[in-house]
CSV table of C-alpha atoms in Angstrom, one decimal:
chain,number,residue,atom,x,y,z
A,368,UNK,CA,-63.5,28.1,3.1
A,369,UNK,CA,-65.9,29.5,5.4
A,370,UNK,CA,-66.2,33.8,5.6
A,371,UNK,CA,-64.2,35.2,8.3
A,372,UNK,CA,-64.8,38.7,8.4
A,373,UNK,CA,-68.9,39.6,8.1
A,374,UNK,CA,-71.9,41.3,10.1
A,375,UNK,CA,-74.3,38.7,11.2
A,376,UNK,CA,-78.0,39.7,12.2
A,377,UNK,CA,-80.4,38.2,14.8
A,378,UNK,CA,-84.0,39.1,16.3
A,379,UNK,CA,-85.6,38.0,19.8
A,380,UNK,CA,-89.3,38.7,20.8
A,381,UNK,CA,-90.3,39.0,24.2
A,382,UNK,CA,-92.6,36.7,26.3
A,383,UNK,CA,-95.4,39.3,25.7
A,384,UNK,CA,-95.3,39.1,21.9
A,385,UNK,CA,-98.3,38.1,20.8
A,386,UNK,CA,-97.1,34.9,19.0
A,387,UNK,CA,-94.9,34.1,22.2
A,388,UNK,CA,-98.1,34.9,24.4
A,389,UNK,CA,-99.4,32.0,22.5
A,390,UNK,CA,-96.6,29.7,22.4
A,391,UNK,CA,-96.9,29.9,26.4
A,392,UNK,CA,-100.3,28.8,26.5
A,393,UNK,CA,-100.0,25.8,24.6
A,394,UNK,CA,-96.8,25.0,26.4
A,395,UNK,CA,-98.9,25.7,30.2
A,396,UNK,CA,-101.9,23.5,28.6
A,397,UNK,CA,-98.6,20.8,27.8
A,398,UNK,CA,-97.1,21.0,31.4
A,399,UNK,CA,-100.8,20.4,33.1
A,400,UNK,CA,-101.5,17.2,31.1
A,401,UNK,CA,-97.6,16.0,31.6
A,402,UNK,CA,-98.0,17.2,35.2
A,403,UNK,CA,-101.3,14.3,35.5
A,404,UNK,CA,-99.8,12.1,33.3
A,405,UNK,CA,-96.3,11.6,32.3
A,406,UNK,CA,-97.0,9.8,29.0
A,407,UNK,CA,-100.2,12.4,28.3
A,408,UNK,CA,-100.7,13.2,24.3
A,409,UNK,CA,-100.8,16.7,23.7
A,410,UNK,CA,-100.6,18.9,20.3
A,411,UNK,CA,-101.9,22.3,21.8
A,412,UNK,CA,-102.2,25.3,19.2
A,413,UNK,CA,-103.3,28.9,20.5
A,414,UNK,CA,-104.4,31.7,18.5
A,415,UNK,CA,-105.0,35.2,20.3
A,416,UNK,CA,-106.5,38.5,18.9
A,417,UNK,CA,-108.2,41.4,21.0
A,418,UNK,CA,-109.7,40.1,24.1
A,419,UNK,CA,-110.3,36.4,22.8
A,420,UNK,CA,-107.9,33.0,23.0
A,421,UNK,CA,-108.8,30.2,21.1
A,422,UNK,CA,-107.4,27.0,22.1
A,423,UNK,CA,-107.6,23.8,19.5
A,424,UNK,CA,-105.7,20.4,18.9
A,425,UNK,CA,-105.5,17.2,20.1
A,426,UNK,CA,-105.0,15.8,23.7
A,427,UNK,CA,-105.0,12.3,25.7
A,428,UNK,CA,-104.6,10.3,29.1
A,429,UNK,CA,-105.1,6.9,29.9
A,430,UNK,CA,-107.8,7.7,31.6
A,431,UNK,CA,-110.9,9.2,29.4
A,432,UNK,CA,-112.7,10.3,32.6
A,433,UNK,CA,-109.9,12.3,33.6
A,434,UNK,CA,-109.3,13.8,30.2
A,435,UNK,CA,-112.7,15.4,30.5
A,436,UNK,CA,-112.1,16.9,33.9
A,437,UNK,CA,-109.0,17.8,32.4
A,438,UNK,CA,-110.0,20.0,29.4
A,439,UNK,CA,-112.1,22.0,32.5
A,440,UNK,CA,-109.3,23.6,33.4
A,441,UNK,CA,-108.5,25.3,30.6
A,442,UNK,CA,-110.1,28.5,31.1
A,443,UNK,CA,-107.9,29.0,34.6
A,444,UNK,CA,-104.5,27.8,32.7
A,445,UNK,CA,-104.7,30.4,29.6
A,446,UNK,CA,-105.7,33.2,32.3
A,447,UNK,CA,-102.9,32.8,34.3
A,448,UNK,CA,-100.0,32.8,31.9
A,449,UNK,CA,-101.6,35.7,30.7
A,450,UNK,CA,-102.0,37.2,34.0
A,451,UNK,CA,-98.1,35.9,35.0
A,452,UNK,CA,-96.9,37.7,31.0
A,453,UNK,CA,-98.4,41.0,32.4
A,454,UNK,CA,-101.6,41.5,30.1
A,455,UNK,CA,-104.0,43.8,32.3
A,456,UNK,CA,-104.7,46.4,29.6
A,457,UNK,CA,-108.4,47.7,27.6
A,458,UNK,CA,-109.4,44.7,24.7
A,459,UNK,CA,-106.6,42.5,26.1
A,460,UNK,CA,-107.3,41.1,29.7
A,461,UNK,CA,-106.5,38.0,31.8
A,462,UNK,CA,-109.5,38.8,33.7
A,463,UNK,CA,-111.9,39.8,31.2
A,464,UNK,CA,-110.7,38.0,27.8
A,465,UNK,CA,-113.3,35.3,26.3
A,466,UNK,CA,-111.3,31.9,26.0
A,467,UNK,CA,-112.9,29.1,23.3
A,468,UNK,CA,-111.8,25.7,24.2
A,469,UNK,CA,-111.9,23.5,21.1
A,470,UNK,CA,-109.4,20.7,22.5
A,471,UNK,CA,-110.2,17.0,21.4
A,472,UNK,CA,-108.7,13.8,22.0
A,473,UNK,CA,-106.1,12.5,19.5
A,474,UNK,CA,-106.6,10.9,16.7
A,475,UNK,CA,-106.4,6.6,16.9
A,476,UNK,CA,-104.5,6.6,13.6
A,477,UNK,CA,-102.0,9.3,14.7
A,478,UNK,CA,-101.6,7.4,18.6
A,479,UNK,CA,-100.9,3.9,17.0
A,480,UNK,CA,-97.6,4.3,15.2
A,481,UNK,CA,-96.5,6.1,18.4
A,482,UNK,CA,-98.0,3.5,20.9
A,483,UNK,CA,-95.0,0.9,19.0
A,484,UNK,CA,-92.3,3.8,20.1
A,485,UNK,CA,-92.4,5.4,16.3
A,486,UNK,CA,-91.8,8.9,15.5
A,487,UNK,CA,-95.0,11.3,15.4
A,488,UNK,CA,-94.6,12.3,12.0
A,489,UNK,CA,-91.8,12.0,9.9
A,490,UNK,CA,-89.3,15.4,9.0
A,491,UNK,CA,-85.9,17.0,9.7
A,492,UNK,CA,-84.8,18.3,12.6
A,493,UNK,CA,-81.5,20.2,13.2
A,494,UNK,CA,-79.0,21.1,16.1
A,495,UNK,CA,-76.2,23.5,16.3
A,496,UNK,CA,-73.4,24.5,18.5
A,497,UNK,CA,-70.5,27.1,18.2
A,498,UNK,CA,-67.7,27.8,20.3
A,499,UNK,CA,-68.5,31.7,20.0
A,500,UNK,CA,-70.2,32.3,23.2
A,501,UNK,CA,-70.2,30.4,27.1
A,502,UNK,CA,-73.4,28.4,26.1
A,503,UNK,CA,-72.4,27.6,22.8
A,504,UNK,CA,-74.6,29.3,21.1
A,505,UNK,CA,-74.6,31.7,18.3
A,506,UNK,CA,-73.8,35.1,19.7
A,507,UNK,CA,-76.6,37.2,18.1
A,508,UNK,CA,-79.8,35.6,19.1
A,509,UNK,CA,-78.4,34.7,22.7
A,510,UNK,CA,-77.6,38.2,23.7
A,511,UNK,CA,-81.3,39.6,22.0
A,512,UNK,CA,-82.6,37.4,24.1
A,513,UNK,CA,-80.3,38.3,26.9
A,514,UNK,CA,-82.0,42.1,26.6
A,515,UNK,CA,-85.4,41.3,26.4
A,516,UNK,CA,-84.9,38.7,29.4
A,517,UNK,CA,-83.4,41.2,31.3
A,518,UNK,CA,-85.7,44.2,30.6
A,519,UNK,CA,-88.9,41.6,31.2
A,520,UNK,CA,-87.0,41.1,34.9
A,521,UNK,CA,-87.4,44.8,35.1
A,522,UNK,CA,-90.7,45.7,33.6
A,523,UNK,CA,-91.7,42.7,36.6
A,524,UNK,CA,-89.9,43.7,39.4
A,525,UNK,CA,-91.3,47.2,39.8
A,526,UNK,CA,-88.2,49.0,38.8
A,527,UNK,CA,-89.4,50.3,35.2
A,528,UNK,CA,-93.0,50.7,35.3
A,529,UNK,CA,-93.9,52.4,32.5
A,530,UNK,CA,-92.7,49.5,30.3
A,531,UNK,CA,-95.2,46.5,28.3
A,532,UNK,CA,-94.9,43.1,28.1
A,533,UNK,CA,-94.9,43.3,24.4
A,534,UNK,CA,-91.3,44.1,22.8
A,535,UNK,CA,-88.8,43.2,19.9
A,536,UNK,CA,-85.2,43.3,19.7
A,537,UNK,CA,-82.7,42.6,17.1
A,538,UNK,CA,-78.9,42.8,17.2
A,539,UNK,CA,-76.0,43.2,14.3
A,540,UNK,CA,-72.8,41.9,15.4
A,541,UNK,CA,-69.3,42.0,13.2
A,542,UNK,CA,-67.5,39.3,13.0
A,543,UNK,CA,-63.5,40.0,13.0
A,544,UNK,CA,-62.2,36.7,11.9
A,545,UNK,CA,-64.4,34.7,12.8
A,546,UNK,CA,-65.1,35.5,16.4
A,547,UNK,CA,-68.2,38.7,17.4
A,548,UNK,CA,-66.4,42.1,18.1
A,549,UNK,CA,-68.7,44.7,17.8
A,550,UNK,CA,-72.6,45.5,17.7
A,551,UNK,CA,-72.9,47.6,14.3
A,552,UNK,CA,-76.7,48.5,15.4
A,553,UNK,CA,-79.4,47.6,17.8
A,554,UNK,CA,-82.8,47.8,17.5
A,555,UNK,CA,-85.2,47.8,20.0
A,556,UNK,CA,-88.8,48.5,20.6
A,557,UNK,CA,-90.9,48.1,23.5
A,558,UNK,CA,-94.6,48.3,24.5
A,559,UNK,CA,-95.2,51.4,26.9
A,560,UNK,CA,-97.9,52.8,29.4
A,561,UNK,CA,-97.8,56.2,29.0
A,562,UNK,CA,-98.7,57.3,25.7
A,563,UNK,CA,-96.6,61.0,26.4
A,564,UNK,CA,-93.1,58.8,26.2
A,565,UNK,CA,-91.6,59.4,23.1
A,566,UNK,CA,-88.9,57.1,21.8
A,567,UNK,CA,-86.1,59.4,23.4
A,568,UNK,CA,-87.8,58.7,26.9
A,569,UNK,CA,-87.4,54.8,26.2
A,570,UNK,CA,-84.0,55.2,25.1
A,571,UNK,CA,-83.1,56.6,28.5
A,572,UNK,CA,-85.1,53.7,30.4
A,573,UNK,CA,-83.4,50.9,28.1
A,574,UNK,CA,-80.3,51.5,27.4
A,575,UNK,CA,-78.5,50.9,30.7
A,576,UNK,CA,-80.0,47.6,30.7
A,577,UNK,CA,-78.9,47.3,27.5
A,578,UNK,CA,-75.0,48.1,28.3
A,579,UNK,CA,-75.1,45.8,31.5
A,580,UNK,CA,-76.1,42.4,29.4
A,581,UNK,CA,-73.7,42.8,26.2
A,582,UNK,CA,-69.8,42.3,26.5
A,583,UNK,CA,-67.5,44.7,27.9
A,584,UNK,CA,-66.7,47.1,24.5
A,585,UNK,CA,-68.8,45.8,22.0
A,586,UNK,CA,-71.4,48.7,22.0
A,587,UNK,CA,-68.8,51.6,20.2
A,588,UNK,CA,-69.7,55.1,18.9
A,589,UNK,CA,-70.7,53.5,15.5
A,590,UNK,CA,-73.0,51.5,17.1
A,591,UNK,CA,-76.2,53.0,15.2
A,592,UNK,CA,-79.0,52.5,18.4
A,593,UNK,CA,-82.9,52.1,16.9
A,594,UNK,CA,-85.5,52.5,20.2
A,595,UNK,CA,-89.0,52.4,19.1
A,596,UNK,CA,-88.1,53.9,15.7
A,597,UNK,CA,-92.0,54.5,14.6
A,598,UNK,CA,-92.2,56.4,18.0
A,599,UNK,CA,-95.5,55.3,20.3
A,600,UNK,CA,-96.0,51.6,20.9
A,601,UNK,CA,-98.7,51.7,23.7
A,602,UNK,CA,-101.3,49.4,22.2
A,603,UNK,CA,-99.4,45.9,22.1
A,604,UNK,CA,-100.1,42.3,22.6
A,605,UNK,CA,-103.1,40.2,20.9
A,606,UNK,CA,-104.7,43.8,20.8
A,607,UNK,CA,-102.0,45.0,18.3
A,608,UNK,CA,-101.5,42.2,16.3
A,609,UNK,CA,-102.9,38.4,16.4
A,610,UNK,CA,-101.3,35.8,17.9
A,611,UNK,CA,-100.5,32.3,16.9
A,612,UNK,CA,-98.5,29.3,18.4
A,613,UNK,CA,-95.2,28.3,16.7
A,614,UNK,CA,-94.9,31.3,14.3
A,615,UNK,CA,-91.1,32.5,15.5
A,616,UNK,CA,-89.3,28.8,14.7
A,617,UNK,CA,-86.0,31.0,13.9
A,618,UNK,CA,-86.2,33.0,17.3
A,619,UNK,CA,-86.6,29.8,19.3
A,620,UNK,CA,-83.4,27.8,18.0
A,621,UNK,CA,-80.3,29.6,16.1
A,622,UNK,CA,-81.3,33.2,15.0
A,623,UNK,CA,-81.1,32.0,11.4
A,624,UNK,CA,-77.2,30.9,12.0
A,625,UNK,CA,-78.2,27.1,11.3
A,626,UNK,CA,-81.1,25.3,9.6
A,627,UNK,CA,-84.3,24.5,10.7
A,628,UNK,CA,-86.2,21.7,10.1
A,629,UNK,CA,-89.3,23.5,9.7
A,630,UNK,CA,-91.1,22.3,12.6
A,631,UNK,CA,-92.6,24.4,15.8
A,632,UNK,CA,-91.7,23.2,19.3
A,633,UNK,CA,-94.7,24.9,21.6
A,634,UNK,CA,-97.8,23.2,22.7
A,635,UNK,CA,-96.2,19.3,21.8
A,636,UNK,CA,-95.4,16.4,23.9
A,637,UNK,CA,-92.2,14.9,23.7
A,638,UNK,CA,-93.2,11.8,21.3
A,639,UNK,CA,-93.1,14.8,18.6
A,640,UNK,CA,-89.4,14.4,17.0
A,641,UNK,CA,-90.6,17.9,15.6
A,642,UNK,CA,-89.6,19.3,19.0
A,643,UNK,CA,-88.0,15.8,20.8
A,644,UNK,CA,-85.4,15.6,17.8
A,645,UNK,CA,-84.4,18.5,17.7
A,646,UNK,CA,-83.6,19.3,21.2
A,647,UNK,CA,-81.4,15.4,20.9
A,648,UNK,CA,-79.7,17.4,17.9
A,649,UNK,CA,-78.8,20.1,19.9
A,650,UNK,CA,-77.3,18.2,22.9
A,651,UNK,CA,-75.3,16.1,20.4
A,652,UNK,CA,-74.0,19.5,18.4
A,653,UNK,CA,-73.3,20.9,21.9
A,654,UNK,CA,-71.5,17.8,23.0
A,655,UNK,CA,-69.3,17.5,20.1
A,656,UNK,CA,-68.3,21.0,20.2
A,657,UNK,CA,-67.6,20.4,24.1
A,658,UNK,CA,-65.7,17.7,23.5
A,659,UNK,CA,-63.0,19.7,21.1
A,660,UNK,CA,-64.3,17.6,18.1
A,661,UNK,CA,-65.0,21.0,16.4
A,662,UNK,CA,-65.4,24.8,17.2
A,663,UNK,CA,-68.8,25.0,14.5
A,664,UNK,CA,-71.1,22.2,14.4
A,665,UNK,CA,-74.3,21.3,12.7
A,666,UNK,CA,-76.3,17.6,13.2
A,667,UNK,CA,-79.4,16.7,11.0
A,668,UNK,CA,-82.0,13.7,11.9
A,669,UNK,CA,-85.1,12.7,9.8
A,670,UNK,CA,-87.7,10.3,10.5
A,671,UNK,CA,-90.9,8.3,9.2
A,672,UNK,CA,-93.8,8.5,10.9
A,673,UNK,CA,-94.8,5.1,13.0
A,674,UNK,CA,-91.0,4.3,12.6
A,675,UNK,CA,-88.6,4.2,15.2
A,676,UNK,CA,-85.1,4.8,14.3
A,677,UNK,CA,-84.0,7.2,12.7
A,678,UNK,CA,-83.8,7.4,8.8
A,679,UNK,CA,-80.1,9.5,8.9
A,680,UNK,CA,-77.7,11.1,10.9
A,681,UNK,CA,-75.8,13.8,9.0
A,682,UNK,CA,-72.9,15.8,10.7
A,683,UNK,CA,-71.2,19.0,9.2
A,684,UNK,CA,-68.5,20.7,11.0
A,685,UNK,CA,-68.0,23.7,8.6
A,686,UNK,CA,-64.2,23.2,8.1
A,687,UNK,CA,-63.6,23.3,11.7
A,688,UNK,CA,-63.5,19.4,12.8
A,689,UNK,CA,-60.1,18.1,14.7
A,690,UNK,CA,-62.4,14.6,13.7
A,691,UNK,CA,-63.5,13.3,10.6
A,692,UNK,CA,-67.2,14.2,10.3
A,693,UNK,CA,-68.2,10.5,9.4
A,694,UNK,CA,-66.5,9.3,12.6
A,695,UNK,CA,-68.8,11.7,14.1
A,696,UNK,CA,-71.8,10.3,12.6
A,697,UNK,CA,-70.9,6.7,13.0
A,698,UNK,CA,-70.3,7.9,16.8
A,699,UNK,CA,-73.6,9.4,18.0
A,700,UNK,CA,-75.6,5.9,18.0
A,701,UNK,CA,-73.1,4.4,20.2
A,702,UNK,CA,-73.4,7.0,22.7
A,703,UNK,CA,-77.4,8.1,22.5
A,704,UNK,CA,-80.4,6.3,21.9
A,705,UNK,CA,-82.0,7.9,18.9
A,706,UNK,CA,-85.2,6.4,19.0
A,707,UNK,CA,-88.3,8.8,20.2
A,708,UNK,CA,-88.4,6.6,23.4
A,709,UNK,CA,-84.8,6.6,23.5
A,710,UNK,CA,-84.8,10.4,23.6
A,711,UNK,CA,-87.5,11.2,26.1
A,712,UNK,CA,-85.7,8.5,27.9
A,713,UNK,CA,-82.5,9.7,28.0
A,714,UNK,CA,-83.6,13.3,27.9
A,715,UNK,CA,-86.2,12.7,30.5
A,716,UNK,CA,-88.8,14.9,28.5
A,717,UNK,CA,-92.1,13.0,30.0
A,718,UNK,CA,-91.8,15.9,32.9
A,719,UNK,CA,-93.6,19.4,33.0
A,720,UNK,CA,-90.5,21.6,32.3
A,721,UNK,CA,-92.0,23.3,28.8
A,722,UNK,CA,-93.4,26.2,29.6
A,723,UNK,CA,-90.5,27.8,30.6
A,724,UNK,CA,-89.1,27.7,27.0
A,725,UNK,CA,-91.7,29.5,25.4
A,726,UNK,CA,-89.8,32.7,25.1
A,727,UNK,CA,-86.4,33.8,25.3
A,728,UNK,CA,-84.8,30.4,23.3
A,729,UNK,CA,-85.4,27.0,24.2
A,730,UNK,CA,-81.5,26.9,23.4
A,731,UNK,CA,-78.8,28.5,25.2
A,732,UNK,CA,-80.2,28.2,29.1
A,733,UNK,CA,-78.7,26.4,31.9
A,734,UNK,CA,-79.6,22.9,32.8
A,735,UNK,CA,-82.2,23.1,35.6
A,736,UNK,CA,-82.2,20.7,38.6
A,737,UNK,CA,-85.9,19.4,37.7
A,738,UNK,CA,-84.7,18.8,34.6
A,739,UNK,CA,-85.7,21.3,32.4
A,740,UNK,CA,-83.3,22.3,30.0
A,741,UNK,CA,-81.7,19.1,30.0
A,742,UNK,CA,-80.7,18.5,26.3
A,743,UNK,CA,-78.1,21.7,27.4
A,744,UNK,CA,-76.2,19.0,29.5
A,745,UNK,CA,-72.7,18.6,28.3
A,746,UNK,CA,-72.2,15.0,30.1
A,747,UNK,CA,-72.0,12.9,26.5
A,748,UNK,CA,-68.2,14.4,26.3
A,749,UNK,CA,-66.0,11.4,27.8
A,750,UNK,CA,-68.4,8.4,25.9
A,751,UNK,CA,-67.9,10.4,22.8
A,752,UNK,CA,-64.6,10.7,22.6
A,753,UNK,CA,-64.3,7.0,23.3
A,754,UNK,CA,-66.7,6.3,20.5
A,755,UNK,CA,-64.5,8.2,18.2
């Protein structure tokens, strides 16, 4: 029998973090070759340290002429996302940062197996869903993303100028049978302008936000509150500490509540099952949990590379299924294509709609009418409970 009564832990990063400044890049450099072609190749990886962005990896069109003129443009792309993130400070620039282009086209012996609709590469990919929050999500890593979200909105808007792009946050929560009652701590630090702002000063700007985004009484007077504990945190960014593409997997699905497969999501096109898969996973999780089938539910799906379907389909519902788990799994083929091509069929994926998940979760957020987000769709209820 599952625990009841625990303290759970979760951390969030901001969009200014310097591996999340990375993820963004690849995920722009994704979204401009998806933009020119829908079926474009892309496996993008971005490394950032003071005042440089490297760019490598593999890309494709149709067109090879195009694919030059392409890879032109990006110098403009990384400058802008880091010129949209907020980056204007000394040794870390959009204006003045060198940018190394070292993109390629893909390999042939990569490109064939998925030319025949077969998986990327073979691995494991997971989705979750839990009944403990609106979106389904666990309740830790949605609402430390909630903060940073909301203090980012601030930092842009004008209203708190003296805060960085760069920040962390990472939230405690106790669990009172079962279901989140009360933060136990918060910790929060943020990147700041004004190097006489001590971590008292920060307090005061952050902690309204702070108490608008979580749920009515969950913040007590035991909540211990952790604001830029080591006390300055002006120099931030690639200038603080390097940056890398796909190096916070745990921040971008479940918080560490559920598996991961091990695979990144940022900076790959949709015939990757590393980042395809998984978001199928999730939408099926979600589903199952929408449909009453269980409050708690984990899927897993492996592949072989060059092979379409899928190797398994594993279901665990942690004790909490009103359904057998097996009828579950003997379920999910009937309603969803699990094919890569299936997926980025049924998913729509081939559209530019990545960037926007490089920070904050790419689980979680409201399905968009262009299509992004559309793995958080709950409209496989009614076909699975006639499959069941």
């Amino acid at each position: 029998m599952s625990r009841k009564n625990y303290t759970f832990t979760s951390e969030s990063v901001s969009e200014g973090h310097p591996d999340k400044v990375c993820d963004r890049i690849s995920d722009a450099i994704l979204d401009a070759f998806l933009t020119e072609e829908p079926n474009a190749r892309v496996a993008c990886e971005t490394f950032a340290t003071t005042d440089q962005v490297v760019v490598g990896g593999e890309v494709g069109l149709t067109d090879k002429d195009r694919l030059h003129e392409h890879l032109g443009k990006i110098d403009a792309i990384v400058r802008e996302c880091v010129k949209d993130i907020g980056y204007e400070q000394d040794k870390f620039h959009w204006n003045t940062l060198r940018v190394l282009n070292l993109l390629h086209p893909q390999s042939a012996h990569i490109s064939q197996g998925v030319d025949k609709d077969g998986a990327g590469d073979q691995g494991i990919m997971f989705g979750f869903a839990v009944d403990e929050t609106p979106d389904l999500m666990p309740a830790p890593i949605q609402y430390a993303h909630a903060i940073l979200r909301r203090l980012a909105e601030a930092r842009k808007s004008g209203a708190e100028p003296t805060l960085g792009p760069d920040a962390k946050s990472q939230l405690s929560l106790r669990y009172e049978d079962g279901k989140p009652v009360e933060v136990t701590s918060i910790v929060l630090s943020t990147q700041h302008r004004d190097i006489g702002q001590t971590s008292a000063d920060i307090r005061a700007i952050v902690e309204p936000y702070i108490r608008e985004t979580l749920p009515q009484g969950w913040l007590t007077e035991k909540t211990e509150w952790w604001v830029n504990p080591t006390g300055t945190f002006v120099i931030g960014g690639p200038d603080g500490d390097a940056g890398l593409t796909g190096r916070k997997i745990i921040v971008d699905t479940y918080g560490g509540a559920a598996p991961h497969g091990g695979g990144a999501f940022s900076g790959k096109d949709p015939t990757k099952v590393d980042r395809s898969a998984a978001y199928a996973a999730r939408y099926l999780a979600k589903n199952v949990v929408s449909a009453g089938m269980a409050s708690r539910c984990t899927i897993q799906i492996s592949y072989a590379i060059g092979v379409a379907k899928p190797l398994s389909v594993y279901v665990d519902t942690h004790g909490t299924g009103e359904v057998d788990a097996a009828a579950i799994e003997r379920a999910i083929p009937k309603v969803m294509d699990l094919s890569p091509r299936g997926i980025r069929e049924h998913l729509q994926l081939n559209r530019p709609i990545y960037a926007r998940t490089a920070a904050y979760g790419h689980f979680g957020r409201a399905p968009e009418a262009d299509g992004g987000f559309s793995w958080e769709r709950t409209d496989l209820v009614e076909a699975l409970k006639r499959a069941v």
